[in-house]
Amino acid sequence: MLPAKLSSQLTLNALRRFHHGTCHSYLSSFSNCFVHKEGGTGNCPHSDSSVRRRVFYSQSAIRPSVRLCKTEHYGRRPFSVSAAAIVNAAPAPVQPYLRLMRLDKPIGTWLLYLPCTWSIGLAADPGCLPHLGMLTLFGTGALLMRGAGCTINDMWDKDFDKKVSRTATRPIASGEISQMQALVFLGGQLSLALGVLLCLNYYSIALGAASLSLVITYPLMKRITYWPQLVLGLTFNWGALLGWSAVTGSCDWSVCLPLYFSGVMWTLIYDTIYAHQDKDDDVKIGVKSTALRFQEQTKPWLSGFVAAMMSGLVVAGVNAEQTLPYYAVLSTVAIHLTHQVYTLDINKPEDCWKKFVSNRNLGLLLFLGIVAGNLWKERRDTLLQNEEQQASR
């Protein structure tokens, strides 16, 4: 009886010491890893979320103490439904492929998808909501094509990724997935994306297929030009053309081209901000970006892109006969972008990341403005009809 009590007391004391000392130090050191790009930089040598998880739980002795800390401070273990948590809960053999297509980092999918929603929203009939089926179809396509683009990027950049701590743990660079396995996986993603594309009309199928050359060649641009963000913009905003044609059967270029131009300018804004996080590593490994091209003149350049983006959105709105709610939201978008550029600190990766991810909400806000402006058309037309009837009397 006494030995059992003594053993139990010693174990409890050890856990308490670990909780007040080692557990705190582990949590503090790893918390510094949670703040940078889609995986963080900070002071951790390998900042990918899955690697942090494996390191953090690699020793079974640590796990009870971490649970003890969580229970004491919060009363119960937190429940997370984030994209990263879903990927981490997947079967171990599947996880590298999900991380290869960046399923744990959905911001890129959002930025690819949002220009599609703008175009689909503008193409809707006056007084009607956007076509829900098309929004769903394009959401699926954005997920697949963003995954395919990331797979192609990692296949091209395997040797570069190994030299940068933030990217060294990517599945191909770390050896979790071979080039042949990545190629087969890429074929599967493109096949599914083709299935989505074939659900559209013939005009849209041809238009969508035309973007494949941009998807394949974009990762090479950082080796050739200081403007890879421009090529990314041309690629990521193809949905501004495709969404309209999918709804109407062809493109109204008076609306689609200004919208596409605005999307390209938007990409130059957010991806230049994103690139400032990697500029030191980019110099070391010899790749180029607009962040290195602009350097301390980044803010004037970004201000010009903001002005160009807003001009394009105004032209697209006028040609699409948009109404007051749309222009009210444009004013809010302009204020947000101006604040984003004015307060940006290009030498603080954490601030660059914060500004970058805020563009998802900006894109969603613009979509809501398009929808509200389109619904307002019915009210405006009804008022005009009533006035005409009263005048005829």
JSON list of N, CA and C in Angstrom, two decimals, residues 45-96:
[
{"chain": "A", "resi": 45, "resn": "PRO", "atom": "N", "xyz": [12.90, 26.12, -37.14]},
{"chain": "A", "resi": 45, "resn": "PRO", "atom": "CA", "xyz": [13.66, 25.72, -38.30]},
{"chain": "A", "resi": 45, "resn": "PRO", "atom": "C", "xyz": [12.79, 25.20, -39.43]},
{"chain": "A", "resi": 46, "resn": "HIS", "atom": "N", "xyz": [11.72, 24.49, -39.11]},
{"chain": "A", "resi": 46, "resn": "HIS", "atom": "CA", "xyz": [10.80, 24.02, -40.14]},
{"chain": "A", "resi": 46, "resn": "HIS", "atom": "C", "xyz": [9.41, 24.40, -39.69]},
{"chain": "A", "resi": 47, "resn": "SER", "atom": "N", "xyz": [8.79, 25.29, -40.44]},
{"chain": "A", "resi": 47, "resn": "SER", "atom": "CA", "xyz": [7.59, 25.91, -39.91]},
{"chain": "A", "resi": 47, "resn": "SER", "atom": "C", "xyz": [6.30, 25.34, -40.46]},
{"chain": "A", "resi": 48, "resn": "ASP", "atom": "N", "xyz": [6.32, 24.30, -41.23]},
{"chain": "A", "resi": 48, "resn": "ASP", "atom": "CA", "xyz": [5.08, 23.72, -41.72]},
{"chain": "A", "resi": 48, "resn": "ASP", "atom": "C", "xyz": [4.29, 23.15, -40.56]},
{"chain": "A", "resi": 49, "resn": "SER", "atom": "N", "xyz": [2.96, 23.33, -40.62]},
{"chain": "A", "resi": 49, "resn": "SER", "atom": "CA", "xyz": [2.11, 22.97, -39.47]},
{"chain": "A", "resi": 49, "resn": "SER", "atom": "C", "xyz": [2.20, 21.49, -39.14]},
{"chain": "A", "resi": 50, "resn": "SER", "atom": "N", "xyz": [2.28, 20.63, -40.16]},
{"chain": "A", "resi": 50, "resn": "SER", "atom": "CA", "xyz": [2.32, 19.20, -39.87]},
{"chain": "A", "resi": 50, "resn": "SER", "atom": "C", "xyz": [3.61, 18.80, -39.20]},
{"chain": "A", "resi": 51, "resn": "VAL", "atom": "N", "xyz": [4.72, 19.48, -39.57]},
{"chain": "A", "resi": 51, "resn": "VAL", "atom": "CA", "xyz": [5.99, 19.17, -38.93]},
{"chain": "A", "resi": 51, "resn": "VAL", "atom": "C", "xyz": [5.98, 19.61, -37.48]},
{"chain": "A", "resi": 52, "resn": "ARG", "atom": "N", "xyz": [5.39, 20.78, -37.20]},
{"chain": "A", "resi": 52, "resn": "ARG", "atom": "CA", "xyz": [5.28, 21.21, -35.81]},
{"chain": "A", "resi": 52, "resn": "ARG", "atom": "C", "xyz": [4.52, 20.18, -35.00]},
{"chain": "A", "resi": 53, "resn": "ARG", "atom": "N", "xyz": [3.43, 19.67, -35.60]},
{"chain": "A", "resi": 53, "resn": "ARG", "atom": "CA", "xyz": [2.63, 18.70, -34.88]},
{"chain": "A", "resi": 53, "resn": "ARG", "atom": "C", "xyz": [3.44, 17.43, -34.58]},
{"chain": "A", "resi": 54, "resn": "ARG", "atom": "N", "xyz": [4.18, 16.95, -35.61]},
{"chain": "A", "resi": 54, "resn": "ARG", "atom": "CA", "xyz": [4.94, 15.72, -35.40]},
{"chain": "A", "resi": 54, "resn": "ARG", "atom": "C", "xyz": [6.03, 15.91, -34.36]},
{"chain": "A", "resi": 55, "resn": "VAL", "atom": "N", "xyz": [6.72, 17.06, -34.42]},
{"chain": "A", "resi": 55, "resn": "VAL", "atom": "CA", "xyz": [7.78, 17.31, -33.44]},
{"chain": "A", "resi": 55, "resn": "VAL", "atom": "C", "xyz": [7.20, 17.45, -32.04]},
{"chain": "A", "resi": 56, "resn": "PHE", "atom": "N", "xyz": [6.08, 18.18, -31.94]},
{"chain": "A", "resi": 56, "resn": "PHE", "atom": "CA", "xyz": [5.50, 18.47, -30.64]},
{"chain": "A", "resi": 56, "resn": "PHE", "atom": "C", "xyz": [5.04, 17.21, -29.93]},
{"chain": "A", "resi": 57, "resn": "TYR", "atom": "N", "xyz": [4.56, 16.24, -30.73]},
{"chain": "A", "resi": 57, "resn": "TYR", "atom": "CA", "xyz": [4.05, 15.02, -30.12]},
{"chain": "A", "resi": 57, "resn": "TYR", "atom": "C", "xyz": [4.95, 13.80, -30.37]},
{"chain": "A", "resi": 58, "resn": "SER", "atom": "N", "xyz": [6.19, 14.05, -30.75]},
{"chain": "A", "resi": 58, "resn": "SER", "atom": "CA", "xyz": [7.06, 12.95, -31.10]},
{"chain": "A", "resi": 58, "resn": "SER", "atom": "C", "xyz": [7.46, 12.11, -29.90]},
{"chain": "A", "resi": 59, "resn": "GLN", "atom": "N", "xyz": [7.45, 12.71, -28.69]},
{"chain": "A", "resi": 59, "resn": "GLN", "atom": "CA", "xyz": [7.80, 11.95, -27.49]},
{"chain": "A", "resi": 59, "resn": "GLN", "atom": "C", "xyz": [6.54, 11.76, -26.64]},
{"chain": "A", "resi": 60, "resn": "SER", "atom": "N", "xyz": [6.25, 10.51, -26.34]},
{"chain": "A", "resi": 60, "resn": "SER", "atom": "CA", "xyz": [5.02, 10.23, -25.60]},
{"chain": "A", "resi": 60, "resn": "SER", "atom": "C", "xyz": [5.01, 10.87, -24.23]},
{"chain": "A", "resi": 61, "resn": "ALA", "atom": "N", "xyz": [6.20, 11.14, -23.67]},
{"chain": "A", "resi": 61, "resn": "ALA", "atom": "CA", "xyz": [6.26, 11.74, -22.33]},
{"chain": "A", "resi": 61, "resn": "ALA", "atom": "C", "xyz": [5.71, 13.15, -22.33]},
{"chain": "A", "resi": 62, "resn": "ILE", "atom": "N", "xyz": [5.75, 13.82, -23.47]},
{"chain": "A", "resi": 62, "resn": "ILE", "atom": "CA", "xyz": [5.30, 15.21, -23.52]},
{"chain": "A", "resi": 62, "resn": "ILE", "atom": "C", "xyz": [3.78, 15.27, -23.55]},
{"chain": "A", "resi": 63, "resn": "ARG", "atom": "N", "xyz": [3.15, 14.30, -24.17]},
{"chain": "A", "resi": 63, "resn": "ARG", "atom": "CA", "xyz": [1.73, 14.41, -24.46]},
{"chain": "A", "resi": 63, "resn": "ARG", "atom": "C", "xyz": [0.85, 14.55, -23.22]},
{"chain": "A", "resi": 64, "resn": "PRO", "atom": "N", "xyz": [1.04, 13.74, -22.14]},
{"chain": "A", "resi": 64, "resn": "PRO", "atom": "CA", "xyz": [0.18, 13.94, -20.97]},
{"chain": "A", "resi": 64, "resn": "PRO", "atom": "C", "xyz": [0.32, 15.32, -20.37]},
{"chain": "A", "resi": 65, "resn": "SER", "atom": "N", "xyz": [1.54, 15.87, -20.37]},
{"chain": "A", "resi": 65, "resn": "SER", "atom": "CA", "xyz": [1.76, 17.18, -19.77]},
{"chain": "A", "resi": 65, "resn": "SER", "atom": "C", "xyz": [1.06, 18.26, -20.55]},
{"chain": "A", "resi": 66, "resn": "VAL", "atom": "N", "xyz": [1.10, 18.13, -21.89]},
{"chain": "A", "resi": 66, "resn": "VAL", "atom": "CA", "xyz": [0.41, 19.12, -22.70]},
{"chain": "A", "resi": 66, "resn": "VAL", "atom": "C", "xyz": [-1.08, 19.07, -22.42]},
{"chain": "A", "resi": 67, "resn": "ARG", "atom": "N", "xyz": [-1.62, 17.86, -22.30]},
{"chain": "A", "resi": 67, "resn": "ARG", "atom": "CA", "xyz": [-3.04, 17.74, -21.99]},
{"chain": "A", "resi": 67, "resn": "ARG", "atom": "C", "xyz": [-3.36, 18.34, -20.62]},
{"chain": "A", "resi": 68, "resn": "LEU", "atom": "N", "xyz": [-2.44, 18.13, -19.66]},
{"chain": "A", "resi": 68, "resn": "LEU", "atom": "CA", "xyz": [-2.64, 18.67, -18.32]},
{"chain": "A", "resi": 68, "resn": "LEU", "atom": "C", "xyz": [-2.70, 20.18, -18.37]},
{"chain": "A", "resi": 69, "resn": "CYS", "atom": "N", "xyz": [-1.78, 20.80, -19.15]},
{"chain": "A", "resi": 69, "resn": "CYS", "atom": "CA", "xyz": [-1.80, 22.26, -19.28]},
{"chain": "A", "resi": 69, "resn": "CYS", "atom": "C", "xyz": [-3.11, 22.74, -19.85]},
{"chain": "A", "resi": 70, "resn": "LYS", "atom": "N", "xyz": [-3.57, 22.08, -20.91]},
{"chain": "A", "resi": 70, "resn": "LYS", "atom": "CA", "xyz": [-4.80, 22.52, -21.54]},
{"chain": "A", "resi": 70, "resn": "LYS", "atom": "C", "xyz": [-5.99, 22.38, -20.60]},
{"chain": "A", "resi": 71, "resn": "THR", "atom": "N", "xyz": [-6.04, 21.26, -19.87]},
{"chain": "A", "resi": 71, "resn": "THR", "atom": "CA", "xyz": [-7.16, 21.02, -18.97]},
{"chain": "A", "resi": 71, "resn": "THR", "atom": "C", "xyz": [-7.18, 22.02, -17.84]},
{"chain": "A", "resi": 72, "resn": "GLU", "atom": "N", "xyz": [-6.00, 22.34, -17.27]},
{"chain": "A", "resi": 72, "resn": "GLU", "atom": "CA", "xyz": [-5.96, 23.24, -16.13]},
{"chain": "A", "resi": 72, "resn": "GLU", "atom": "C", "xyz": [-6.33, 24.66, -16.52]},
{"chain": "A", "resi": 73, "resn": "HIS", "atom": "N", "xyz": [-5.85, 25.10, -17.73]},
{"chain": "A", "resi": 73, "resn": "HIS", "atom": "CA", "xyz": [-6.08, 26.48, -18.12]},
{"chain": "A", "resi": 73, "resn": "HIS", "atom": "C", "xyz": [-7.45, 26.70, -18.74]},
{"chain": "A", "resi": 74, "resn": "TYR", "atom": "N", "xyz": [-7.98, 25.69, -19.44]},
{"chain": "A", "resi": 74, "resn": "TYR", "atom": "CA", "xyz": [-9.20, 25.89, -20.18]},
{"chain": "A", "resi": 74, "resn": "TYR", "atom": "C", "xyz": [-10.35, 25.01, -19.71]},
{"chain": "A", "resi": 75, "resn": "GLY", "atom": "N", "xyz": [-10.06, 24.01, -18.89]},
{"chain": "A", "resi": 75, "resn": "GLY", "atom": "CA", "xyz": [-11.11, 23.15, -18.39]},
{"chain": "A", "resi": 75, "resn": "GLY", "atom": "C", "xyz": [-11.42, 21.98, -19.29]},
{"chain": "A", "resi": 76, "resn": "ARG", "atom": "N", "xyz": [-11.22, 22.13, -20.60]},
{"chain": "A", "resi": 76, "resn": "ARG", "atom": "CA", "xyz": [-11.43, 21.04, -21.54]},
{"chain": "A", "resi": 76, "resn": "ARG", "atom": "C", "xyz": [-10.58, 21.28, -22.77]},
{"chain": "A", "resi": 77, "resn": "ARG", "atom": "N", "xyz": [-10.37, 20.22, -23.53]},
{"chain": "A", "resi": 77, "resn": "ARG", "atom": "CA", "xyz": [-9.56, 20.35, -24.73]},
{"chain": "A", "resi": 77, "resn": "ARG", "atom": "C", "xyz": [-10.33, 21.11, -25.80]},
{"chain": "A", "resi": 78, "resn": "PRO", "atom": "N", "xyz": [-9.69, 22.03, -26.51]},
{"chain": "A", "resi": 78, "resn": "PRO", "atom": "CA", "xyz": [-10.39, 22.80, -27.53]},
{"chain": "A", "resi": 78, "resn": "PRO", "atom": "C", "xyz": [-10.72, 21.93, -28.73]},
{"chain": "A", "resi": 79, "resn": "PHE", "atom": "N", "xyz": [-11.85, 22.27, -29.40]},
{"chain": "A", "resi": 79, "resn": "PHE", "atom": "CA", "xyz": [-12.24, 21.55, -30.60]},
{"chain": "A", "resi": 79, "resn": "PHE", "atom": "C", "xyz": [-11.99, 22.46, -31.80]},
{"chain": "A", "resi": 80, "resn": "SER", "atom": "N", "xyz": [-11.25, 21.96, -32.77]},
{"chain": "A", "resi": 80, "resn": "SER", "atom": "CA", "xyz": [-10.90, 22.77, -33.93]},
{"chain": "A", "resi": 80, "resn": "SER", "atom": "C", "xyz": [-11.44, 22.13, -35.20]},
{"chain": "A", "resi": 81, "resn": "VAL", "atom": "N", "xyz": [-12.02, 22.95, -36.07]},
{"chain": "A", "resi": 81, "resn": "VAL", "atom": "CA", "xyz": [-12.50, 22.46, -37.35]},
{"chain": "A", "resi": 81, "resn": "VAL", "atom": "C", "xyz": [-11.78, 23.20, -38.48]},
{"chain": "A", "resi": 82, "resn": "SER", "atom": "N", "xyz": [-10.57, 23.67, -38.24]},
{"chain": "A", "resi": 82, "resn": "SER", "atom": "CA", "xyz": [-9.81, 24.37, -39.26]},
{"chain": "A", "resi": 82, "resn": "SER", "atom": "C", "xyz": [-9.39, 23.39, -40.35]},
{"chain": "A", "resi": 83, "resn": "ALA", "atom": "N", "xyz": [-9.00, 23.96, -41.49]},
{"chain": "A", "resi": 83, "resn": "ALA", "atom": "CA", "xyz": [-8.55, 23.13, -42.60]},
{"chain": "A", "resi": 83, "resn": "ALA", "atom": "C", "xyz": [-7.34, 22.30, -42.21]},
{"chain": "A", "resi": 84, "resn": "ALA", "atom": "N", "xyz": [-6.42, 22.91, -41.44]},
{"chain": "A", "resi": 84, "resn": "ALA", "atom": "CA", "xyz": [-5.22, 22.19, -41.00]},
{"chain": "A", "resi": 84, "resn": "ALA", "atom": "C", "xyz": [-5.60, 21.02, -40.10]},
{"chain": "A", "resi": 85, "resn": "ALA", "atom": "N", "xyz": [-6.60, 21.23, -39.22]},
{"chain": "A", "resi": 85, "resn": "ALA", "atom": "CA", "xyz": [-7.03, 20.16, -38.32]},
{"chain": "A", "resi": 85, "resn": "ALA", "atom": "C", "xyz": [-7.64, 19.00, -39.09]},
{"chain": "A", "resi": 86, "resn": "ILE", "atom": "N", "xyz": [-8.38, 19.32, -40.14]},
{"chain": "A", "resi": 86, "resn": "ILE", "atom": "CA", "xyz": [-8.98, 18.28, -40.97]},
{"chain": "A", "resi": 86, "resn": "ILE", "atom": "C", "xyz": [-7.91, 17.45, -41.66]},
{"chain": "A", "resi": 87, "resn": "VAL", "atom": "N", "xyz": [-6.90, 18.13, -42.19]},
{"chain": "A", "resi": 87, "resn": "VAL", "atom": "CA", "xyz": [-5.79, 17.42, -42.85]},
{"chain": "A", "resi": 87, "resn": "VAL", "atom": "C", "xyz": [-5.04, 16.55, -41.85]},
{"chain": "A", "resi": 88, "resn": "ASN", "atom": "N", "xyz": [-4.79, 17.08, -40.66]},
{"chain": "A", "resi": 88, "resn": "ASN", "atom": "CA", "xyz": [-4.07, 16.32, -39.65]},
{"chain": "A", "resi": 88, "resn": "ASN", "atom": "C", "xyz": [-4.87, 15.12, -39.14]},
{"chain": "A", "resi": 89, "resn": "ALA", "atom": "N", "xyz": [-6.19, 15.17, -39.28]},
{"chain": "A", "resi": 89, "resn": "ALA", "atom": "CA", "xyz": [-7.03, 14.06, -38.85]},
{"chain": "A", "resi": 89, "resn": "ALA", "atom": "C", "xyz": [-7.18, 12.99, -39.93]},
{"chain": "A", "resi": 90, "resn": "ALA", "atom": "N", "xyz": [-6.70, 13.29, -41.14]},
{"chain": "A", "resi": 90, "resn": "ALA", "atom": "CA", "xyz": [-6.80, 12.32, -42.24]},
{"chain": "A", "resi": 90, "resn": "ALA", "atom": "C", "xyz": [-5.82, 11.16, -42.02]},
{"chain": "A", "resi": 91, "resn": "PRO", "atom": "N", "xyz": [-6.03, 10.02, -42.68]},
{"chain": "A", "resi": 91, "resn": "PRO", "atom": "CA", "xyz": [-5.09, 8.90, -42.57]},
{"chain": "A", "resi": 91, "resn": "PRO", "atom": "C", "xyz": [-3.67, 9.34, -42.95]},
{"chain": "A", "resi": 92, "resn": "ALA", "atom": "N", "xyz": [-2.69, 8.83, -42.24]},
{"chain": "A", "resi": 92, "resn": "ALA", "atom": "CA", "xyz": [-1.30, 9.26, -42.43]},
{"chain": "A", "resi": 92, "resn": "ALA", "atom": "C", "xyz": [-0.81, 9.16, -43.87]},
{"chain": "A", "resi": 93, "resn": "PRO", "atom": "N", "xyz": [-1.12, 8.08, -44.62]},
{"chain": "A", "resi": 93, "resn": "PRO", "atom": "CA", "xyz": [-0.62, 8.01, -46.00]},
{"chain": "A", "resi": 93, "resn": "PRO", "atom": "C", "xyz": [-1.21, 9.07, -46.92]},
{"chain": "A", "resi": 94, "resn": "VAL", "atom": "N", "xyz": [-2.39, 9.61, -46.54]},
{"chain": "A", "resi": 94, "resn": "VAL", "atom": "CA", "xyz": [-3.07, 10.59, -47.39]},
{"chain": "A", "resi": 94, "resn": "VAL", "atom": "C", "xyz": [-2.57, 12.01, -47.11]},
{"chain": "A", "resi": 95, "resn": "GLN", "atom": "N", "xyz": [-2.11, 12.26, -45.90]},
{"chain": "A", "resi": 95, "resn": "GLN", "atom": "CA", "xyz": [-1.76, 13.62, -45.49]},
{"chain": "A", "resi": 95, "resn": "GLN", "atom": "C", "xyz": [-0.75, 14.31, -46.40]},
{"chain": "A", "resi": 96, "resn": "PRO", "atom": "N", "xyz": [0.33, 13.65, -46.84]},
{"chain": "A", "resi": 96, "resn": "PRO", "atom": "CA", "xyz": [1.28, 14.36, -47.72]},
{"chain": "A", "resi": 96, "resn": "PRO", "atom": "C", "xyz": [0.64, 14.88, -49.00]}
]
